[in-house]
Coordinates of C-alpha atoms and ligand atoms in Angstrom, one line a residue:
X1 CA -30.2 9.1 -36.5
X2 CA -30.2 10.9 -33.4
X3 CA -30.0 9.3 -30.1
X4 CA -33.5 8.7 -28.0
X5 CA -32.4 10.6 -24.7
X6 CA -32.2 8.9 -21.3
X7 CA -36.1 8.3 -19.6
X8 CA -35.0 8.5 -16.0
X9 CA -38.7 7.6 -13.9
X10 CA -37.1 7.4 -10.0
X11 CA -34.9 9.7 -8.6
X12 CA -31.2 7.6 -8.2
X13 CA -31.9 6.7 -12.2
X14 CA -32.5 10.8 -12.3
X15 CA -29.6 11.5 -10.5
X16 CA -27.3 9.2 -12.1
X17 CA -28.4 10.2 -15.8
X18 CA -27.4 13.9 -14.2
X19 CA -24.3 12.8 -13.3
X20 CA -23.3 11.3 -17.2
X21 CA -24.8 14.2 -18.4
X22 CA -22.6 16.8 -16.1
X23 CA -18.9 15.0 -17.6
X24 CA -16.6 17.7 -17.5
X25 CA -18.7 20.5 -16.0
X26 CA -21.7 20.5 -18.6
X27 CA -24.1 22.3 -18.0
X28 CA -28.0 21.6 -18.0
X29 CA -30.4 23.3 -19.1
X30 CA -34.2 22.1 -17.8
X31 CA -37.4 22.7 -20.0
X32 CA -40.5 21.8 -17.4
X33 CA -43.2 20.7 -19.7
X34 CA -46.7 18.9 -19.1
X35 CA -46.5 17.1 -22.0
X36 CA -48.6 16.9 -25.7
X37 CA -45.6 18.8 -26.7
X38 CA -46.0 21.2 -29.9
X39 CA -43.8 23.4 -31.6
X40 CA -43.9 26.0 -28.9
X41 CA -42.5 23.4 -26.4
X42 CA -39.8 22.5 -29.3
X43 CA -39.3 26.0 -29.4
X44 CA -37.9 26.2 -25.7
X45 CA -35.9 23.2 -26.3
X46 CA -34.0 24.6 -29.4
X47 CA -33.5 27.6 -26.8
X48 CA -32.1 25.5 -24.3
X49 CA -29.7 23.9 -26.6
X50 CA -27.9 27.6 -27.1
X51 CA -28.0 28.4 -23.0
X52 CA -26.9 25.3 -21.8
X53 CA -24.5 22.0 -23.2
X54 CA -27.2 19.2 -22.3
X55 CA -30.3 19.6 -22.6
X56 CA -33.2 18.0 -19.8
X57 CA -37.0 18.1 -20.4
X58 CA -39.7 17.5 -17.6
X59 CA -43.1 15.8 -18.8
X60 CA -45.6 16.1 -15.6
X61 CA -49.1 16.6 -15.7
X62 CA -49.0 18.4 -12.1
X63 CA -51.9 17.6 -10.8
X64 CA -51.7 20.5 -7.6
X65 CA -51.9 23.5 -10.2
X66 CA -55.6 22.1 -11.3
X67 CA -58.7 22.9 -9.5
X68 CA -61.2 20.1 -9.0
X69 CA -63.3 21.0 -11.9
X70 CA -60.3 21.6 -14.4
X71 CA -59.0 19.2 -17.2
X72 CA -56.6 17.0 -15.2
X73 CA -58.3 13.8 -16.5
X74 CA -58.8 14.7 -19.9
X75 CA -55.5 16.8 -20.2
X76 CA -53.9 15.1 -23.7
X77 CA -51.0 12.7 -23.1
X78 CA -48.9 11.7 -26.2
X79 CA -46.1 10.5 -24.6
X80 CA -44.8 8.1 -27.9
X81 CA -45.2 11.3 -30.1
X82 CA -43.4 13.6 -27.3
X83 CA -40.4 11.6 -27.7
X84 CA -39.9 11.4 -30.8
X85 CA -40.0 15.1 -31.1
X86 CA -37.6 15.4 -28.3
X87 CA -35.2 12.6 -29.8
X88 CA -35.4 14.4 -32.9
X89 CA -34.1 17.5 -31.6
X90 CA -31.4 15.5 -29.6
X91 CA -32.9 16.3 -26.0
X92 CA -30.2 14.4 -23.7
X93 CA -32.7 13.4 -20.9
X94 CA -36.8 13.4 -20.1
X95 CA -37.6 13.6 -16.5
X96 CA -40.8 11.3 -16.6
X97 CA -41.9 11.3 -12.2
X98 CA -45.5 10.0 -11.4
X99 CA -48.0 11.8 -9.1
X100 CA -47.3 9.2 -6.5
X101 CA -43.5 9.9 -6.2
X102 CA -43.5 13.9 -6.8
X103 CA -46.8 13.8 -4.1
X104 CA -46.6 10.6 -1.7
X105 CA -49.4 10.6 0.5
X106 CA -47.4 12.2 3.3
X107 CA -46.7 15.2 1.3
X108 CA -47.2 18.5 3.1
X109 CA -45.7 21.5 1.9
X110 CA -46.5 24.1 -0.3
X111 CA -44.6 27.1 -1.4
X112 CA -46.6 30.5 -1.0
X113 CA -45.9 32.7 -3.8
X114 CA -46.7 36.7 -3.7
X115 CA -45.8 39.9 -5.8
X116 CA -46.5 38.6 -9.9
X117 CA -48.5 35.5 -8.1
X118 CA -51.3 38.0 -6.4
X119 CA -52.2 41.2 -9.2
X120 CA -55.5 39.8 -9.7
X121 CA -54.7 38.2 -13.4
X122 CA -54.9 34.7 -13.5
X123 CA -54.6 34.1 -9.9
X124 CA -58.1 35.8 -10.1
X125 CA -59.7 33.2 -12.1
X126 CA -57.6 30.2 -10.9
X127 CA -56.8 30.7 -7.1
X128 CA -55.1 27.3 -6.8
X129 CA -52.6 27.8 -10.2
X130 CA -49.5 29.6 -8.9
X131 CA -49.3 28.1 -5.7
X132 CA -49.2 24.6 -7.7
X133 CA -46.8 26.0 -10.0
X134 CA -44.1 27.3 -8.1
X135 CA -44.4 23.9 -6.0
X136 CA -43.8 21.6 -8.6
X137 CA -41.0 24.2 -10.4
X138 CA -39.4 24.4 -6.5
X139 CA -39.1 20.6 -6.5
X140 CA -38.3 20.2 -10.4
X141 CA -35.7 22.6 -9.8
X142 CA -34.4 20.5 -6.7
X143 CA -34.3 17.6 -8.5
X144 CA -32.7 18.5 -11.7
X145 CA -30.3 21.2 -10.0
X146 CA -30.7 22.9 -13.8
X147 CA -27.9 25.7 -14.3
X148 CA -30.4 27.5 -16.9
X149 CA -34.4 26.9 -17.0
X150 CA -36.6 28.4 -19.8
X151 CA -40.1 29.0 -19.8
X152 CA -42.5 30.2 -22.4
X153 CA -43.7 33.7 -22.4
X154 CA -47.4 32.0 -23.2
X155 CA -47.8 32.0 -19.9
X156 CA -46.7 35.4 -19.3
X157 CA -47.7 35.6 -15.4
X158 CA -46.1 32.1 -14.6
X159 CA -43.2 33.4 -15.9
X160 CA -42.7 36.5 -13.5
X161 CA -43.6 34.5 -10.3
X162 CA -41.3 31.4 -11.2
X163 CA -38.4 34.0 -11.9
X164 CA -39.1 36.2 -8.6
X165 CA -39.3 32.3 -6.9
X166 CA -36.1 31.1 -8.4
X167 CA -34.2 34.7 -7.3
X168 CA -36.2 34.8 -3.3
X169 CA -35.0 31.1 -2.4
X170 CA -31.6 31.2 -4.0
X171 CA -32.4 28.4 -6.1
X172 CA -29.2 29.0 -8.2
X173 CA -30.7 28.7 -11.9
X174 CA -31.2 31.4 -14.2
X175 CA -35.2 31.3 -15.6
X176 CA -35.1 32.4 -19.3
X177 CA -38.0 33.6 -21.1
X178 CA -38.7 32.1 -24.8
X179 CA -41.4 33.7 -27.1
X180 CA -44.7 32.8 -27.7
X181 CA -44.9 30.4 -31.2
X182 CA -47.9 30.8 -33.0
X183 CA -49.8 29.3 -35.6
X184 CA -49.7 30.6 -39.4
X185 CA -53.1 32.2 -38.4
X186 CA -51.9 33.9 -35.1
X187 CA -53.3 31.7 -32.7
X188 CA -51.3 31.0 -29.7
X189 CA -49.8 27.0 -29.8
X190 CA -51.1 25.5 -26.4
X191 CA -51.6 21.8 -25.8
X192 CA -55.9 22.7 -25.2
X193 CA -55.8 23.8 -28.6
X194 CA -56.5 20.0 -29.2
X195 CA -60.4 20.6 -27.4
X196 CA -61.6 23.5 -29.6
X197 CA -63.9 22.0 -32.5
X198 CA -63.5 23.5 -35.6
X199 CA -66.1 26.5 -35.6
X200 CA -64.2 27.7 -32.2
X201 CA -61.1 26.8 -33.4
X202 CA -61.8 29.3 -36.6
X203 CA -62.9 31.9 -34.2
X204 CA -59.9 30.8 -31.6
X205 CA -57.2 33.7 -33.4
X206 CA -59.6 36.7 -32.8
X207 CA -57.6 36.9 -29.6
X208 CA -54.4 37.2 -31.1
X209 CA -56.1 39.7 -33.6
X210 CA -57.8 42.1 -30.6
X211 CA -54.5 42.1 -28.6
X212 CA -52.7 43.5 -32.4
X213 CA -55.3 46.1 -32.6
X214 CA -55.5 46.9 -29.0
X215 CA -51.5 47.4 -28.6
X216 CA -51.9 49.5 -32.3
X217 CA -54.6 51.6 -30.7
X218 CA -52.1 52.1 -27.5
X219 CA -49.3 53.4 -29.6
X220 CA -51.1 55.6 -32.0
X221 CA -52.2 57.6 -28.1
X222 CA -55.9 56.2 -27.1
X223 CA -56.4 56.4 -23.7
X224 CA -56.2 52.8 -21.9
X225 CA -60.1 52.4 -21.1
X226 CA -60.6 53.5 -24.9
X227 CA -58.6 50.8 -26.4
X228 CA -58.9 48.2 -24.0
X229 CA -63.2 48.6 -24.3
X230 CA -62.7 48.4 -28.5
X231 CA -60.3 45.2 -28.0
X232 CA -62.8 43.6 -25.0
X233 CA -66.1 44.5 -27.4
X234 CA -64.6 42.5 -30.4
X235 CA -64.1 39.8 -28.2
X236 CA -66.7 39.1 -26.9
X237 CA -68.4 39.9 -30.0
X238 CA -66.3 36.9 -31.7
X239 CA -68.5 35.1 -29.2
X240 CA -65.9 34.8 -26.0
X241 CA -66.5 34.8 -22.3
X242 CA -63.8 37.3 -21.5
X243 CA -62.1 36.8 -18.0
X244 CA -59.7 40.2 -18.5
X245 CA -57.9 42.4 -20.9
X246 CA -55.8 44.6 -19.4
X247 CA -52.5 46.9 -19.9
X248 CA -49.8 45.5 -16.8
X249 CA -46.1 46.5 -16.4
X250 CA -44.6 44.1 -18.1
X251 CA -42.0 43.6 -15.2
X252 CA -44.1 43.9 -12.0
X253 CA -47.5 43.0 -13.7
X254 CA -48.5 45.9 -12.0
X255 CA -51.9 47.9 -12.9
X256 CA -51.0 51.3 -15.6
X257 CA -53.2 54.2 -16.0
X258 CA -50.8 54.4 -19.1
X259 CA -49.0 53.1 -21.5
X260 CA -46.1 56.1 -20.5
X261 CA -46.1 54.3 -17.1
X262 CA -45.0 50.8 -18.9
X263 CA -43.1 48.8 -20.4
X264 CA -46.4 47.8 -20.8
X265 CA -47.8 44.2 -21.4
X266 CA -51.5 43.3 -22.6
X267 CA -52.5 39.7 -21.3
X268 CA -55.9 37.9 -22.0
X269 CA -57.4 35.4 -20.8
X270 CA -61.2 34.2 -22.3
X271 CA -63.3 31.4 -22.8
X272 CA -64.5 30.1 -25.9
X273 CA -67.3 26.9 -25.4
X274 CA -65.5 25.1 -22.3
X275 CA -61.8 26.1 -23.7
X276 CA -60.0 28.7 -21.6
X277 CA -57.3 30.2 -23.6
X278 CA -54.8 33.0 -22.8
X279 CA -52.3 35.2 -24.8
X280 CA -50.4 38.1 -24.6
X281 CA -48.4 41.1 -26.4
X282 CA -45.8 43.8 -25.8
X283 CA -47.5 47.4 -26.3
Ligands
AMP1 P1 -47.2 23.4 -20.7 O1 -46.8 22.0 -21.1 O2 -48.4 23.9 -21.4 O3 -47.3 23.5 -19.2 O4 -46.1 24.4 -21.1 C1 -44.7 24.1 -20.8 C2 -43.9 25.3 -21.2 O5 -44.1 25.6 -22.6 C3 -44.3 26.6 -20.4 O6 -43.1 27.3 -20.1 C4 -45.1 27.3 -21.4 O7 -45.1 28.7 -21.3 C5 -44.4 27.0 -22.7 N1 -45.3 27.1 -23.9 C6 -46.5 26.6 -24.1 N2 -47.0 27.0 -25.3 C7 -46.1 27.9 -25.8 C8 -46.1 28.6 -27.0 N3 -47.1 28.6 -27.9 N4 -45.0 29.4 -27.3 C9 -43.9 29.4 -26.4 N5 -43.9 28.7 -25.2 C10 -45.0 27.9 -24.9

């Protein structure tokens, strides 16, 4: 049977599970996480297992990255069932803060992120996400002093600005990308998956299914506006609200006039019912 890991709530129990866990110059290797954990989150931690001798995952429904009429109340917590995943793949420690000691009511700084934070992708559509983000990463980070942190290419964008954050403040740990897991049908694994009812969840993987055909289109030499308008007319035809499709660098997240210009990167983000998802593919 493998071992539950330490729950460390307060920050000396935090920092003295850290300092069991660091014996003989381990190193740590931090998965942040919000929780209802899936195999995509499982995914990261089976990654962190090979960058990193102990392994320590954050479960923290941050409440600065929502907007006032996002899901932070409804947001799924299944902590019982998130352990036993995580025991099960031997995680050494879950970093478990509440609102009220990450955010005491003194609180009053905010980290200001630029570059991949302001291209007008999801920063577009969620003004107060990034800012949140790289917040509670900067402080996760400060807490857990992690020698390696992975995050999942799912959330492509967050990825780049938590990277360039880590590398502008000197915060010593190296962010590692992990690839998006999927379900058999194609559909991204998030934690929302859990609100679509079963008509939108059938429709849900004609987003996966656009992005294929787009980045196909790309390759065999459409122009960008011709493949991008085929991949946004089938779906919205599927019956999505589209927020953007578009063709970035995949490094800066920079606008391309071609794929020539790339590596290229093609990120969605759209709206099915009151369920926003996002996804994203190499070209
Ligand atoms: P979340 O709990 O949704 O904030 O996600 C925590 C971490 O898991 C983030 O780095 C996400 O990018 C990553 N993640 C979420 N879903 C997936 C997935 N389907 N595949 C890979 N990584 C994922």
């Amino acid at each position: 049977m493998p071992q539950a890991p330490l729950i460390a709530r307060t920050l000396p129990s935090l920092h003295r599970a850290l300092d069991r866990l660091r014996a003989r110059n381990a190193t740590v290797a931090l998965v942040p996480t919000m929780g209802a954990l899936h195999e995509g989150h499982i995914s990261l931690v089976r990654l962190a297992k090979r960058r990193a001798k102990r392994v320590a995952v954050s479960i923290f429904v941050n409440p600065t990255q929502f907007a006032p009429h996002e899901d932070l109340g409804s947001y799924p917590r299944t902590w019982k069932a998130d352990i036993a995943k995580l025991t099960a793949e031997g995680t050494d420690l879950v970093w478990h803060p509440d609102a009220g000691l990450m955010y005491p009511p003194d609180f009053a700084s905010r980290i200001a992120v630029e570059g991949p934070a302001t291209v007008n992708l999801e920063d577009r559509f969620r003004p107060h996400f990034f800012g949140g983000v790289a917040t509670v990463v900067a402080k996760l980070f400060t807490q857990v002093r992690p020698d390696v942190a992975i995050f999942g290419e799912k959330d492509f964008q967050q990825l780049k600005v938590v990277t360039r954050m880590a590398r502008d403040l000197d915060l010593g740990v190296k962010v590692v990308g992990a690839a998006i897991v999927r379900e058999r049908d194609g559909l991204a694994m998030s934690s929302r998956n859990v609100y679509l009812s079963a008509e939108e969840r059938a429709t849900a993987p004609v987003l996966y299914r656009a992005l294929k055909d787009t980045a196909k289109r790309l390759r065999d030499g459409d122009s960008l506006a011709a493949a991008l308008a085929a991949g946004a007319g089938s779906i919205t035809h599927a019956g999505f609200a589209l927020d953007y499709l578009e063709a970035r660098h995949a490094e800066t997240l920079a606008p391309i006039a071609s794929v020539k210009d790339g590596p290229a990167r093609l990120l969605v983000a759209a709206k099915i019912g009151t369920t926003r998802l996002i996804d994203n593919v190499k070209v």
